[in-house]
Short mmCIF file of C-alpha atoms in Angstrom, two decimals:
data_model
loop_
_atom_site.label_atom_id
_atom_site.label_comp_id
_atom_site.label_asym_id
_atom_site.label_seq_id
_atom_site.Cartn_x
_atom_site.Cartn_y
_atom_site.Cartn_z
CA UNK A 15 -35.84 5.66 -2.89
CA UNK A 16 -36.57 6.46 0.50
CA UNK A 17 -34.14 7.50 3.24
CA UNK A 18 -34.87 4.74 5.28
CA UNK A 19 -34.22 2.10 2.71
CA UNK A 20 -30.98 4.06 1.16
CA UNK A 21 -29.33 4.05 5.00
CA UNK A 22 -29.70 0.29 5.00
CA UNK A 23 -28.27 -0.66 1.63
CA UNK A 24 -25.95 1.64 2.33
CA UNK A 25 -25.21 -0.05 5.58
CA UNK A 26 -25.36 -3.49 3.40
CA UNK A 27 -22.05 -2.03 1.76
CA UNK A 28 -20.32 -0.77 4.43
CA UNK A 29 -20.72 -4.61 5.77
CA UNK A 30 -19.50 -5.77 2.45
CA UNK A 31 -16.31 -2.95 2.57
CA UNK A 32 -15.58 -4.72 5.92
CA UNK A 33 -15.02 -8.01 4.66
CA UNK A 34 -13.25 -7.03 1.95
CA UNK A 35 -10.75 -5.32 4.02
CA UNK A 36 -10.85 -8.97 5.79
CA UNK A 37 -10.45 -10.49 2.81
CA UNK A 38 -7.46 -8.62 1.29
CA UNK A 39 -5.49 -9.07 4.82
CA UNK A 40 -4.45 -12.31 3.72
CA UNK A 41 -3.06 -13.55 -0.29
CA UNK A 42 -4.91 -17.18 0.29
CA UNK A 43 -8.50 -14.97 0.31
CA UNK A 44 -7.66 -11.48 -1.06
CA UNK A 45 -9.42 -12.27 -4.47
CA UNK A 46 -12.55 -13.05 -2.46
CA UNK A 47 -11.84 -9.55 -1.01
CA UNK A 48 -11.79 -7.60 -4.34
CA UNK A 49 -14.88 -9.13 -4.79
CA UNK A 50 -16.26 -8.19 -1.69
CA UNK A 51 -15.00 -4.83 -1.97
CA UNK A 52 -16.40 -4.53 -5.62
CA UNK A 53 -20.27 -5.73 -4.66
CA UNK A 54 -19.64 -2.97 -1.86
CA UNK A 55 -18.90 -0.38 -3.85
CA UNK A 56 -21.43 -0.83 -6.98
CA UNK A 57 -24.22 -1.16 -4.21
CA UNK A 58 -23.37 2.31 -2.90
CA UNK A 59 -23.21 3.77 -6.73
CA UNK A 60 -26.86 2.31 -7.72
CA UNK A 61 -28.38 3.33 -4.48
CA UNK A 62 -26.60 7.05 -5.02
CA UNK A 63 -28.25 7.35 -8.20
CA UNK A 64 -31.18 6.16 -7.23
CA UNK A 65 -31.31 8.84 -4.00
CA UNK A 66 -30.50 11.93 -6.11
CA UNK A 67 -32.71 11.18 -8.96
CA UNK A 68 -33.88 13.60 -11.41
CA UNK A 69 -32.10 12.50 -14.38
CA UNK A 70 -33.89 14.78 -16.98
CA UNK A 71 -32.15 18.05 -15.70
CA UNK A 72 -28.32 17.79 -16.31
CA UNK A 73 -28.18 14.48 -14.49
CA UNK A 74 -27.22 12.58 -17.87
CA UNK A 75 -24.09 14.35 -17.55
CA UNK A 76 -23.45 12.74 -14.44
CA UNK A 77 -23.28 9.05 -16.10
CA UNK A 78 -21.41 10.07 -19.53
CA UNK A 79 -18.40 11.12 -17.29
CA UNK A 80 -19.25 8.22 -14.84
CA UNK A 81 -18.69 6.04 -18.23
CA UNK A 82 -15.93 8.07 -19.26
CA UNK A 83 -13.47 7.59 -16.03
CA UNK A 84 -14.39 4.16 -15.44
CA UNK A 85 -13.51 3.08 -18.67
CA UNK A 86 -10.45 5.12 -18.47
CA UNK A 87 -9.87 4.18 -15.06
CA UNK A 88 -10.46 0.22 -16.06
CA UNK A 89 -8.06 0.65 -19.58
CA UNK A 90 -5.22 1.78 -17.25
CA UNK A 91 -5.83 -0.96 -14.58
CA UNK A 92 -6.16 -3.41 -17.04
CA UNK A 93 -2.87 -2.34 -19.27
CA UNK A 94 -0.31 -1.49 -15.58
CA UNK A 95 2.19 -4.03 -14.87
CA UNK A 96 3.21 -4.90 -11.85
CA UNK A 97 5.96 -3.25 -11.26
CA UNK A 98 3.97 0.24 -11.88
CA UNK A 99 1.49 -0.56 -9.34
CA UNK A 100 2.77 1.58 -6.83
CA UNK A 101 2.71 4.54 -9.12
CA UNK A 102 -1.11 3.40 -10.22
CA UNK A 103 -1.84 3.90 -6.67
CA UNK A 104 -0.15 7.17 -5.72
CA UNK A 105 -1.93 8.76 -9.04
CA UNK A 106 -5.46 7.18 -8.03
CA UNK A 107 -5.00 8.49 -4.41
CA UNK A 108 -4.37 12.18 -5.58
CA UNK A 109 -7.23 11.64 -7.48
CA UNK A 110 -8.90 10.85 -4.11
CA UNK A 111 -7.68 14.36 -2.94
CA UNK A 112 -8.13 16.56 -5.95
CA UNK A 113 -11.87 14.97 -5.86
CA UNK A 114 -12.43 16.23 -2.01
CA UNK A 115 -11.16 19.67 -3.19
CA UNK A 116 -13.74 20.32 -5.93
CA UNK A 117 -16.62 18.79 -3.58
CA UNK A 118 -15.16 21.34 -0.99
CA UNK A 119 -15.22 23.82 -3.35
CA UNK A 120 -18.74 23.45 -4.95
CA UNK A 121 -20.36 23.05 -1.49
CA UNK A 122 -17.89 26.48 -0.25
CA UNK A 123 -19.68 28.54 -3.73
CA UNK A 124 -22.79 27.00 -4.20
CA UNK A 125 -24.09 26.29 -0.09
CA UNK A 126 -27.61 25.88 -0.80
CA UNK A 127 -27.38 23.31 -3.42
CA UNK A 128 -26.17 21.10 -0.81
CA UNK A 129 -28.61 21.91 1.85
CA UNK A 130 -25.81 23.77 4.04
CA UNK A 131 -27.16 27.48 3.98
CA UNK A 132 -26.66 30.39 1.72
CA UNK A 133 -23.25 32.04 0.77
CA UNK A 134 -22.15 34.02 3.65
CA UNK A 135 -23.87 32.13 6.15
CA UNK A 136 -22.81 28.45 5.83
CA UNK A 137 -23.96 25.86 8.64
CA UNK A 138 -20.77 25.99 11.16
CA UNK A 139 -20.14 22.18 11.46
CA UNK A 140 -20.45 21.90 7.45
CA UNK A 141 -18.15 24.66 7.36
CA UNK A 142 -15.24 23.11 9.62
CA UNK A 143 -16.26 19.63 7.49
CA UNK A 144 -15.38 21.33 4.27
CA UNK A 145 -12.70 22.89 5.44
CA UNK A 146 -11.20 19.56 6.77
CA UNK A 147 -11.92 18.03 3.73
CA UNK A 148 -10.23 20.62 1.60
CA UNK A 149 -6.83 20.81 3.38
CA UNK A 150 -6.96 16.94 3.75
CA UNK A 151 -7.57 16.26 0.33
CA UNK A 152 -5.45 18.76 -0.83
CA UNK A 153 -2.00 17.61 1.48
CA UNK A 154 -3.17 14.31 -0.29
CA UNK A 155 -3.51 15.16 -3.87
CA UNK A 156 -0.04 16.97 -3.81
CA UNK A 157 1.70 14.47 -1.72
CA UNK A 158 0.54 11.97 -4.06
CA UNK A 159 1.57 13.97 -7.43
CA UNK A 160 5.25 14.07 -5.45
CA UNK A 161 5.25 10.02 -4.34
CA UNK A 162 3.80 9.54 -8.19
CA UNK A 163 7.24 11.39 -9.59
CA UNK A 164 9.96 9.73 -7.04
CA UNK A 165 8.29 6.53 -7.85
CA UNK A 166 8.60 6.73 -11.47
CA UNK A 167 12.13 8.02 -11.61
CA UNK A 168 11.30 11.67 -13.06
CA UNK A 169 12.12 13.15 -9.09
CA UNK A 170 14.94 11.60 -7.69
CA UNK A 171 14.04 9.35 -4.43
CA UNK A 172 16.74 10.73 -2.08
CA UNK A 173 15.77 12.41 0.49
CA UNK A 174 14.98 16.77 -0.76
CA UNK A 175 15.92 18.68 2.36
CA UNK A 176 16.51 22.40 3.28
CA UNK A 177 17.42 24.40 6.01
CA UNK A 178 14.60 25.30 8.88
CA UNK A 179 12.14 22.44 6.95
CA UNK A 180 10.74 21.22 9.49
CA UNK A 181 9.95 24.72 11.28
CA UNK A 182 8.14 25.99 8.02
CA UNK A 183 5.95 22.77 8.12
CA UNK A 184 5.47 23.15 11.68
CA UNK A 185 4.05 26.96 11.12
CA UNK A 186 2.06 26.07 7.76
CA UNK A 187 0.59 23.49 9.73
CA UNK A 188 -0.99 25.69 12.60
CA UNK A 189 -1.87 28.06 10.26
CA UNK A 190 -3.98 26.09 8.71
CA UNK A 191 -5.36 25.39 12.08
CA UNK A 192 -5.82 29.22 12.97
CA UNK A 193 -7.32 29.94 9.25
CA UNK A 194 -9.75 27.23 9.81
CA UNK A 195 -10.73 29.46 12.73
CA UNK A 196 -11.14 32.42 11.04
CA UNK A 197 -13.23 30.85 8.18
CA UNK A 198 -15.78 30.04 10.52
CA UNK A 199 -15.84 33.71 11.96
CA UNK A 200 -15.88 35.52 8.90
CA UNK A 201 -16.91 32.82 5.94
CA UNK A 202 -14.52 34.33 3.75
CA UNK A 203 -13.76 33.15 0.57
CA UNK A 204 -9.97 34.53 0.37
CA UNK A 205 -9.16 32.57 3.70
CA UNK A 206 -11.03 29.33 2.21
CA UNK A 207 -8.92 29.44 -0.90
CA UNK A 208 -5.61 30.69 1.25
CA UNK A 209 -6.37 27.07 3.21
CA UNK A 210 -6.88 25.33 -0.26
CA UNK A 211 -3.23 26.65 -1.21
CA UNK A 212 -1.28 26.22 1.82
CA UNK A 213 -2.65 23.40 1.84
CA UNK A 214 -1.38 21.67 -1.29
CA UNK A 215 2.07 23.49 0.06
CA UNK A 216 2.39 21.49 2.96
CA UNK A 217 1.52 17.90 0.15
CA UNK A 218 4.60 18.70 -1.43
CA UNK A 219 6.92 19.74 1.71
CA UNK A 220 6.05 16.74 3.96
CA UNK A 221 6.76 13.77 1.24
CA UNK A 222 9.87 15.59 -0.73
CA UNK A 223 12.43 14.82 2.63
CA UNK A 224 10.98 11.22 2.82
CA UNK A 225 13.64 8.63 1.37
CA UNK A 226 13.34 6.22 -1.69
CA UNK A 227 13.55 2.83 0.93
CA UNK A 228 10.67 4.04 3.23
CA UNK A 229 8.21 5.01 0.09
CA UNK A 230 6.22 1.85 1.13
CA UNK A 231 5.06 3.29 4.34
CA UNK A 232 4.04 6.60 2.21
CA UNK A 233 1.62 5.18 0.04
CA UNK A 234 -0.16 3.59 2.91
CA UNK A 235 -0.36 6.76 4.88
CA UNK A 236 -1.28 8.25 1.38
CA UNK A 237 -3.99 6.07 1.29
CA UNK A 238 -4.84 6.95 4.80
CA UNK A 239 -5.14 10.82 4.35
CA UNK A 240 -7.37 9.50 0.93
CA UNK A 241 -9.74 7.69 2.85
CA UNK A 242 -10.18 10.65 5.63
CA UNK A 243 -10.62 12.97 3.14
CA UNK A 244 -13.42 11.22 1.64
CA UNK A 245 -14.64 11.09 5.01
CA UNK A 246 -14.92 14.89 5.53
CA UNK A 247 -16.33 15.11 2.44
CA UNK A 248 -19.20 12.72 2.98
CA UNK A 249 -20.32 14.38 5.99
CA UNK A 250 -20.31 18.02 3.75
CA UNK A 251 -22.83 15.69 1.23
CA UNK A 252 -24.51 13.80 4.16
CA UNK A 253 -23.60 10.68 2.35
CA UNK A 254 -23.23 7.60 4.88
CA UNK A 255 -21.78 5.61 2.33
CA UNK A 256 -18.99 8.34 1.70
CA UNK A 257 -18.42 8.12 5.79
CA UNK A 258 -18.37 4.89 6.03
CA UNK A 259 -16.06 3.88 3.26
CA UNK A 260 -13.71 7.05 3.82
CA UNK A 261 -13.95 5.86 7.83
CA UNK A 262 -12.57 2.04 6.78
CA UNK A 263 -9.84 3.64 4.16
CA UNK A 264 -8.46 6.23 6.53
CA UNK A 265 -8.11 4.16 9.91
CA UNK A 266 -7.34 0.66 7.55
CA UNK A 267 -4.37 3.02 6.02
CA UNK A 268 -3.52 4.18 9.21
CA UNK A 269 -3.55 0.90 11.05
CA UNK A 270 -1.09 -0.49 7.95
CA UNK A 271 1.08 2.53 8.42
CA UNK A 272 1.84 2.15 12.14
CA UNK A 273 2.89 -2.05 11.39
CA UNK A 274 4.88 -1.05 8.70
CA UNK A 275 6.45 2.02 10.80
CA UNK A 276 6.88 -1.11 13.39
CA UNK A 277 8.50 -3.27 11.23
CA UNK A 278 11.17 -0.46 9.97
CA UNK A 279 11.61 0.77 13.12
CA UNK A 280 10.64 3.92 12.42
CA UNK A 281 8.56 6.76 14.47
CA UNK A 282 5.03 6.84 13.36
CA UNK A 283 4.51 10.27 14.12
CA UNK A 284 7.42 11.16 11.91
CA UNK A 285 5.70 9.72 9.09
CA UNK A 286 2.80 11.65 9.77
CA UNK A 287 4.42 14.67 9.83
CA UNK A 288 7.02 14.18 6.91
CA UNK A 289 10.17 14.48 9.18
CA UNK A 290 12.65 11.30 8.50
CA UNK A 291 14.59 9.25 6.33
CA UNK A 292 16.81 12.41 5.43
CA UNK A 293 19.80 11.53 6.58
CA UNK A 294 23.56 11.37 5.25
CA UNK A 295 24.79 9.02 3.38
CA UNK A 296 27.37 6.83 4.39
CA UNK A 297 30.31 7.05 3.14
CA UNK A 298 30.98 2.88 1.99
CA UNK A 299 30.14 3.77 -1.30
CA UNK A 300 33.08 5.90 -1.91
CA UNK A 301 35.49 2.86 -2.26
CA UNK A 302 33.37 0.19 -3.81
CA UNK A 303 35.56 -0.06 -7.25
CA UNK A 304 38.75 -0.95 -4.97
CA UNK A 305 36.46 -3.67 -2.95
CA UNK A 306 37.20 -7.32 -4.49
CA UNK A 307 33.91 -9.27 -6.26
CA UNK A 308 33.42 -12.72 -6.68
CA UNK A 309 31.73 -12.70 -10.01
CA UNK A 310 29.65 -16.48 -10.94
CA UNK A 311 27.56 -18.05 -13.62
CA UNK A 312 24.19 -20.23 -13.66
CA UNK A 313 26.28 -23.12 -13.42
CA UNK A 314 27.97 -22.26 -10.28
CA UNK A 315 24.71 -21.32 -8.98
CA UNK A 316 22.82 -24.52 -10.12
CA UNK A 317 25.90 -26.73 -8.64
CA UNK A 318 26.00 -25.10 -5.34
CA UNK A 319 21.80 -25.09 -4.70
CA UNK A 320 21.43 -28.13 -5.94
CA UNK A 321 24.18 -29.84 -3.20
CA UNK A 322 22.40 -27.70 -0.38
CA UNK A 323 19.92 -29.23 2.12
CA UNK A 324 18.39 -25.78 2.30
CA UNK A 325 17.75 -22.87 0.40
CA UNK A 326 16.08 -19.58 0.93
CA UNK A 327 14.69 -17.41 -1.82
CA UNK A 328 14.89 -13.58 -1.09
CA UNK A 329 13.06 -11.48 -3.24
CA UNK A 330 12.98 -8.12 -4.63
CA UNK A 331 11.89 -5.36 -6.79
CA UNK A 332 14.32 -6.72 -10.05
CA UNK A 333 12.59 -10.00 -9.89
CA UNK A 334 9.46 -7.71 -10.33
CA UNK A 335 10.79 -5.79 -13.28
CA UNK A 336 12.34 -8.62 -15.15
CA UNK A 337 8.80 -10.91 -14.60
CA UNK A 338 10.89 -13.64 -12.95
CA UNK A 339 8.31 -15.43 -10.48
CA UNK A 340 7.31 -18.39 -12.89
CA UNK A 341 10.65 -18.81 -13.67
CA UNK A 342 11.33 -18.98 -10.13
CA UNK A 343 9.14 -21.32 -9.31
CA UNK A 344 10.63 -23.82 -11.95
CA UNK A 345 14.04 -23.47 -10.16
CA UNK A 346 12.12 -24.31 -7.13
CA UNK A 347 10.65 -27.48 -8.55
CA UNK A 348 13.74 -28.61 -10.07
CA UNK A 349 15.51 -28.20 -6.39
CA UNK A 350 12.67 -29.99 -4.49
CA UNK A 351 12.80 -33.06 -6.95
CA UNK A 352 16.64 -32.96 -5.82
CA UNK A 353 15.56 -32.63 -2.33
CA UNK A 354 16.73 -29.51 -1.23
CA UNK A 355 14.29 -27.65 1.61
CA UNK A 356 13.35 -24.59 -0.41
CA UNK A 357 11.21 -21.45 1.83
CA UNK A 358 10.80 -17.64 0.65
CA UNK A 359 11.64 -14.59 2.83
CA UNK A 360 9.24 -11.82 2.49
CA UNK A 361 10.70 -7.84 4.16
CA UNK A 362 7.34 -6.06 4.49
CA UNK A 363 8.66 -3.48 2.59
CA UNK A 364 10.54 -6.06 -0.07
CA UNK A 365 9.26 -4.69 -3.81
CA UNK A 366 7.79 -1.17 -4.58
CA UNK A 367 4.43 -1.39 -1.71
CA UNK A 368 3.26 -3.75 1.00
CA UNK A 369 2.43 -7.47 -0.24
CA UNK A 370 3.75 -6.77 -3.69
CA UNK A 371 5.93 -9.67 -3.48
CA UNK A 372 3.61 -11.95 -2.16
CA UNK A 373 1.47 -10.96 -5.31
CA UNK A 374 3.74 -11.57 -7.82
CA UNK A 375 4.57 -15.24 -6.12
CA UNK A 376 1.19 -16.13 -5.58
CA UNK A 377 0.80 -15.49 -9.62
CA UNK A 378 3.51 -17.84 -10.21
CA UNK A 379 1.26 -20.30 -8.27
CA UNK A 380 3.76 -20.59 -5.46
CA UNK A 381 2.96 -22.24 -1.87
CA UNK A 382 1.32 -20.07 0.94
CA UNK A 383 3.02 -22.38 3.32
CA UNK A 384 6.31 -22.28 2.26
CA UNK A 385 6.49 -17.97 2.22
CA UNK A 386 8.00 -16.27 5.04
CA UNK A 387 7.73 -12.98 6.98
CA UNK A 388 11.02 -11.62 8.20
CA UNK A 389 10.70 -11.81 12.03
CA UNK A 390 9.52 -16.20 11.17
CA UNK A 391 12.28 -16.77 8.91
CA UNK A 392 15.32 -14.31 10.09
CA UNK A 393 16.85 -16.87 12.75
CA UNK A 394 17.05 -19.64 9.79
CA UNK A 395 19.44 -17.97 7.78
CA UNK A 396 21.89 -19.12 9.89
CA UNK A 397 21.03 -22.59 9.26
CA UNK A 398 21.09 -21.71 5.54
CA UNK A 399 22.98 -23.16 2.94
CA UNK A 400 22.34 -20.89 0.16
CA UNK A 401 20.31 -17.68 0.42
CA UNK A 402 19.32 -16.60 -3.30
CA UNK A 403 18.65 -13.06 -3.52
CA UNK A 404 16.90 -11.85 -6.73
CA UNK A 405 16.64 -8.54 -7.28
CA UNK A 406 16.63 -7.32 -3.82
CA UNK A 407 18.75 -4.50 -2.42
CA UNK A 408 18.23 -2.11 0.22
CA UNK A 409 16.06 -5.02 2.61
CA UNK A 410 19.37 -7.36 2.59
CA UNK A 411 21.98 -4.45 3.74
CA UNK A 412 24.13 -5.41 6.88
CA UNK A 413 24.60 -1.50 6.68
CA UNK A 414 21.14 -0.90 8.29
CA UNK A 415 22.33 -2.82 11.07
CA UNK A 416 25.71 -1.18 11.21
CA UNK A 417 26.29 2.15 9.43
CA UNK A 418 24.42 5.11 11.84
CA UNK A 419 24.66 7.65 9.07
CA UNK A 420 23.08 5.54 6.25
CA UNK A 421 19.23 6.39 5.22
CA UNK A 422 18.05 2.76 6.31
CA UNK A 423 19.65 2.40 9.84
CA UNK A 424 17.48 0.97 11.82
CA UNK A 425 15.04 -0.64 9.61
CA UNK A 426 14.96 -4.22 10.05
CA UNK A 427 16.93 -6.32 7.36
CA UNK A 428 16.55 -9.67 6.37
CA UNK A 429 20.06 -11.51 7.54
CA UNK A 430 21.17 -13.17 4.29
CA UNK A 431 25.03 -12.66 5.00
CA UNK A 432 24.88 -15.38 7.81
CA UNK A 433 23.86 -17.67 5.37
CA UNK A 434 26.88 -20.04 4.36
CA UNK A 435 26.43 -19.05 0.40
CA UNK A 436 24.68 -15.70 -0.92
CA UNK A 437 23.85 -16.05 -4.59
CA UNK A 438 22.95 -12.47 -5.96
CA UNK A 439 21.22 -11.75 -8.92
CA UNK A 440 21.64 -8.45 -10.29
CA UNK A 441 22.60 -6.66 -13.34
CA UNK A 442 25.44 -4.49 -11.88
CA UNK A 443 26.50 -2.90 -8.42
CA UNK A 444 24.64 -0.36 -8.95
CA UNK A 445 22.62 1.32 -5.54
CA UNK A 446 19.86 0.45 -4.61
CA UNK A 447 16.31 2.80 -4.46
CA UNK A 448 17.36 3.76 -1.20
CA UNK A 449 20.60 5.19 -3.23
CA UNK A 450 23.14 3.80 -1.16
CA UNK A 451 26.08 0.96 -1.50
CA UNK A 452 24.98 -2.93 -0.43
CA UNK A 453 27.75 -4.03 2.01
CA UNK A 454 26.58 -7.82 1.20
CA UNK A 455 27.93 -7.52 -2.39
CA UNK A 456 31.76 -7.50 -1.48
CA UNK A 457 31.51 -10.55 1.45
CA UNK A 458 33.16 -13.58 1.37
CA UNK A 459 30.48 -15.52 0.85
CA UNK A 460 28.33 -13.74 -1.48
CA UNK A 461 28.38 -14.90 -5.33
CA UNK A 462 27.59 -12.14 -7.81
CA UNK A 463 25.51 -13.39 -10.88
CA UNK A 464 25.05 -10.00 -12.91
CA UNK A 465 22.79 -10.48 -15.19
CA UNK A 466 18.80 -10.29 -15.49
CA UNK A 467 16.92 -11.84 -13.26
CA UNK A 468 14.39 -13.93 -15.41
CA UNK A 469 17.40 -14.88 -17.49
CA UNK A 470 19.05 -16.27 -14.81
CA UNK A 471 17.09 -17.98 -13.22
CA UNK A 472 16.28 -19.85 -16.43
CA UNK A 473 20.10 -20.61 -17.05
CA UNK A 474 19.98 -21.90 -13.50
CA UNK A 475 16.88 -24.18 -14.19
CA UNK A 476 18.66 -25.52 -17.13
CA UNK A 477 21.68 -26.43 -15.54
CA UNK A 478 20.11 -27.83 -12.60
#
């Protein structure tokens, strides 16, 4: 295939990656997105093949272990629940990184198969792209591996924090800068792998302080540093597809990180840099066995919903685990039919990711119209008759709003205690991700129901 004609289908799929990123901004067309997104990307694979060529001479290789990921990659996909999306996506995004690495790596040892010198004397601008691309993909894959294990539960998600942290980023960091330097002066290949190391260094130091509430915003800057390392990478192969897609991915991520950084009230530039969301815990959980509970059932639930005018559904990451959105959605209907004014508040950073709970609702086949952002539907839970919070924790703590020492001051919290009933699903008092005490659990007007959420809510539809 000719240049000429590759640079315009590859153009073709940049214009389709573009309207998939318009697609996925809103649930009512994100499916049309995905497909968007997918026509995109297989364009850019065909025409790829069909550039490079010369399939007799090791290229075969190329499409067994083409075959071999996807179909690995498409198993997993396929298998993942919901609630272990956010861990999908930290493990595919070091994959992201670890792939930049090797590219880096091959095009560092073997120049002149890429069309960027000999050994020794490597094109400058390739060299600083490499470069780039290495330490980028590197912080990623690391960072990544790190966000992967607090995720999961193997690494706890409180905040990991040492003495004179933020000084020994601050130093890696402009080393790298300085090394970067003295690659280009002396090509090296001890001060390109020293970069390569430091580099995965700084992964692990700048996401191990971050707390488990604010792991949201690190996927999407995650995603970010993914897309610019593919970026770097594409200029090193001279791939406009590569620059183009890395290009959307890495100022898209970026873009998502700053709103959600926004929303949390949070400094962007902290994020970047790995510096927040280590501070001390407050102290309210000391005392929480002495603090009085009002413990309910379904039917006290279903009796005091179904004589509201209003009712707001908050929810959380333990609807998500326990599959509760079609169930959900039946205690919705049933309240309508007695009707009740029924709305759902979405926290951006409400589940395990951005949009995950809008997701999980849309499955259940749930109205766009009648789901919430915070900053539309905070002022109404004054009005409220019942708030009914299922499975959500950290986004519904008055602490955030109160406590100075506590993880999650600051961040914007939905304002479910000045509704005039709090129902509460959850299986025990247990803390929340962010690993600290809910203040909500021990007002007045807040109704524990400990149990599981999908059970619950299908005692409550029963009763009702």
């Amino acid at each position: 295939m000719s240049s000429n004609l590759s640079a315009l289908f590859y153009l073709v799929s940049g214009i389709f990656f573009i309207l998939a990123l318009r697609g996925l901004s809103s649930p009512e067309t994100s499916r049309q997105g995905n497909y968007f997104g997918i026509a995109g990307m297989a364009i850019s694979i065909i025409v790829t093949f069909l550039t490079v060529g010369n399939f007799e001479q090791g290229f075969i290789y190329v499409l067994i272990f083409l075959f071999i990921g996807g179909s690995i990659g498409a198993l997993i996909a396929f298998r993942i629940p919901m609630t272990a999306m956010p861990e999908l996506v930290a493990g595919f995004h070091s994959l992201v990184g670890l792939a930049a690495v090797f590219v880096a790596i091959s095009a560092f040892l073997k120049p002149d198969a890429f069309n960027l010198g000999l050994v020794g004397n490597i094109k400058l601008a390739s060299l600083i792209e490499m470069s780039l691309g290495a330490a980028i993909g590197a912080i990623t894959f690391s960072g990544s591996i790190i966000a992967f294990l607090k995720l999961r539960g193997i690494m706890s998600g409180s905040p990991i924090t040492f003495k004179g942290q933020h000084i020994i980023n601050l130093i890696l960091g402009i080393s790298i800068i300085f090394l970067i330097y003295y690659l280009c002066s002396t090509q090296s290949s001890n001060i390109f792998w020293t970069i390569v190391i430091i580099s995965f260094l700084i992964g692990v130091l700048i996401i191990i302080p971050i707390g488990g509430a604010d792991m949201p915003v690190v996927i999407s800057m995650l995603n970010s540093y993914s897309g610019w390392a593919a970026a770097g990478i594409g200029f090193t192969l001279e791939n406009t597809a590569l620059i183009i897609t890395g290009a959307l991915v890495g100022s898209s991520g970026a873009i998502l990180s700053y709103i959600m950084c926004k929303g949390m009230n949070r400094s962007f530039f902290n994020v970047i840099l790995g510096g927040w969301g280590a501070t001390e815990q407050s102290s309210s959980a000391k005392d929480k066995d002495q603090k009085p509970v009002k413990n309910g059932n379904a039917d006290d639930a279903a009796f005091l919903m179904k004589n509201a005018s209003s009712v707001i559904i908050v929810p959380g990451y333990g609807m998500a685990v326990a599959q509760a959105q079609h169930a959900l959605r039946e205690m919705v209907d049933a309240l309508k039919k007695n009707g009740v004014k029924v709305s759902y508040a979405i926290h951006p950073v409400a589940g395990r990711m951005p949009g995950h709970m809008n997701v999980l609702l849309a499955e259940a086949n749930v109205p766009y119209d009648e789901v919430f952002e915070l900053e539309e539907i905070n002022n109404d839970f004054a009005n409220c008759d019942v708030a009914y919070v299922i499975g959500a924790n950290d986004v519904t703590n008055p602490v955030a709003k109160s406590d100075p020492q506590s993880p999650i001051y600051g961040m914007p919290v939905l304002d479910v205690e000045k509704s005039k009933s709090v129902l509460f699903v959850k299986r025990s008092l247990s803390p929340g991700y962010a690993g600290i005490d809910n203040d909500l659990f021990y007002r007045d007007n807040t109704l524990m129901l400990f149990a599981d959420a999908k059970k619950m809510t299908e005692e409550i539809v029963k009763s009702l």
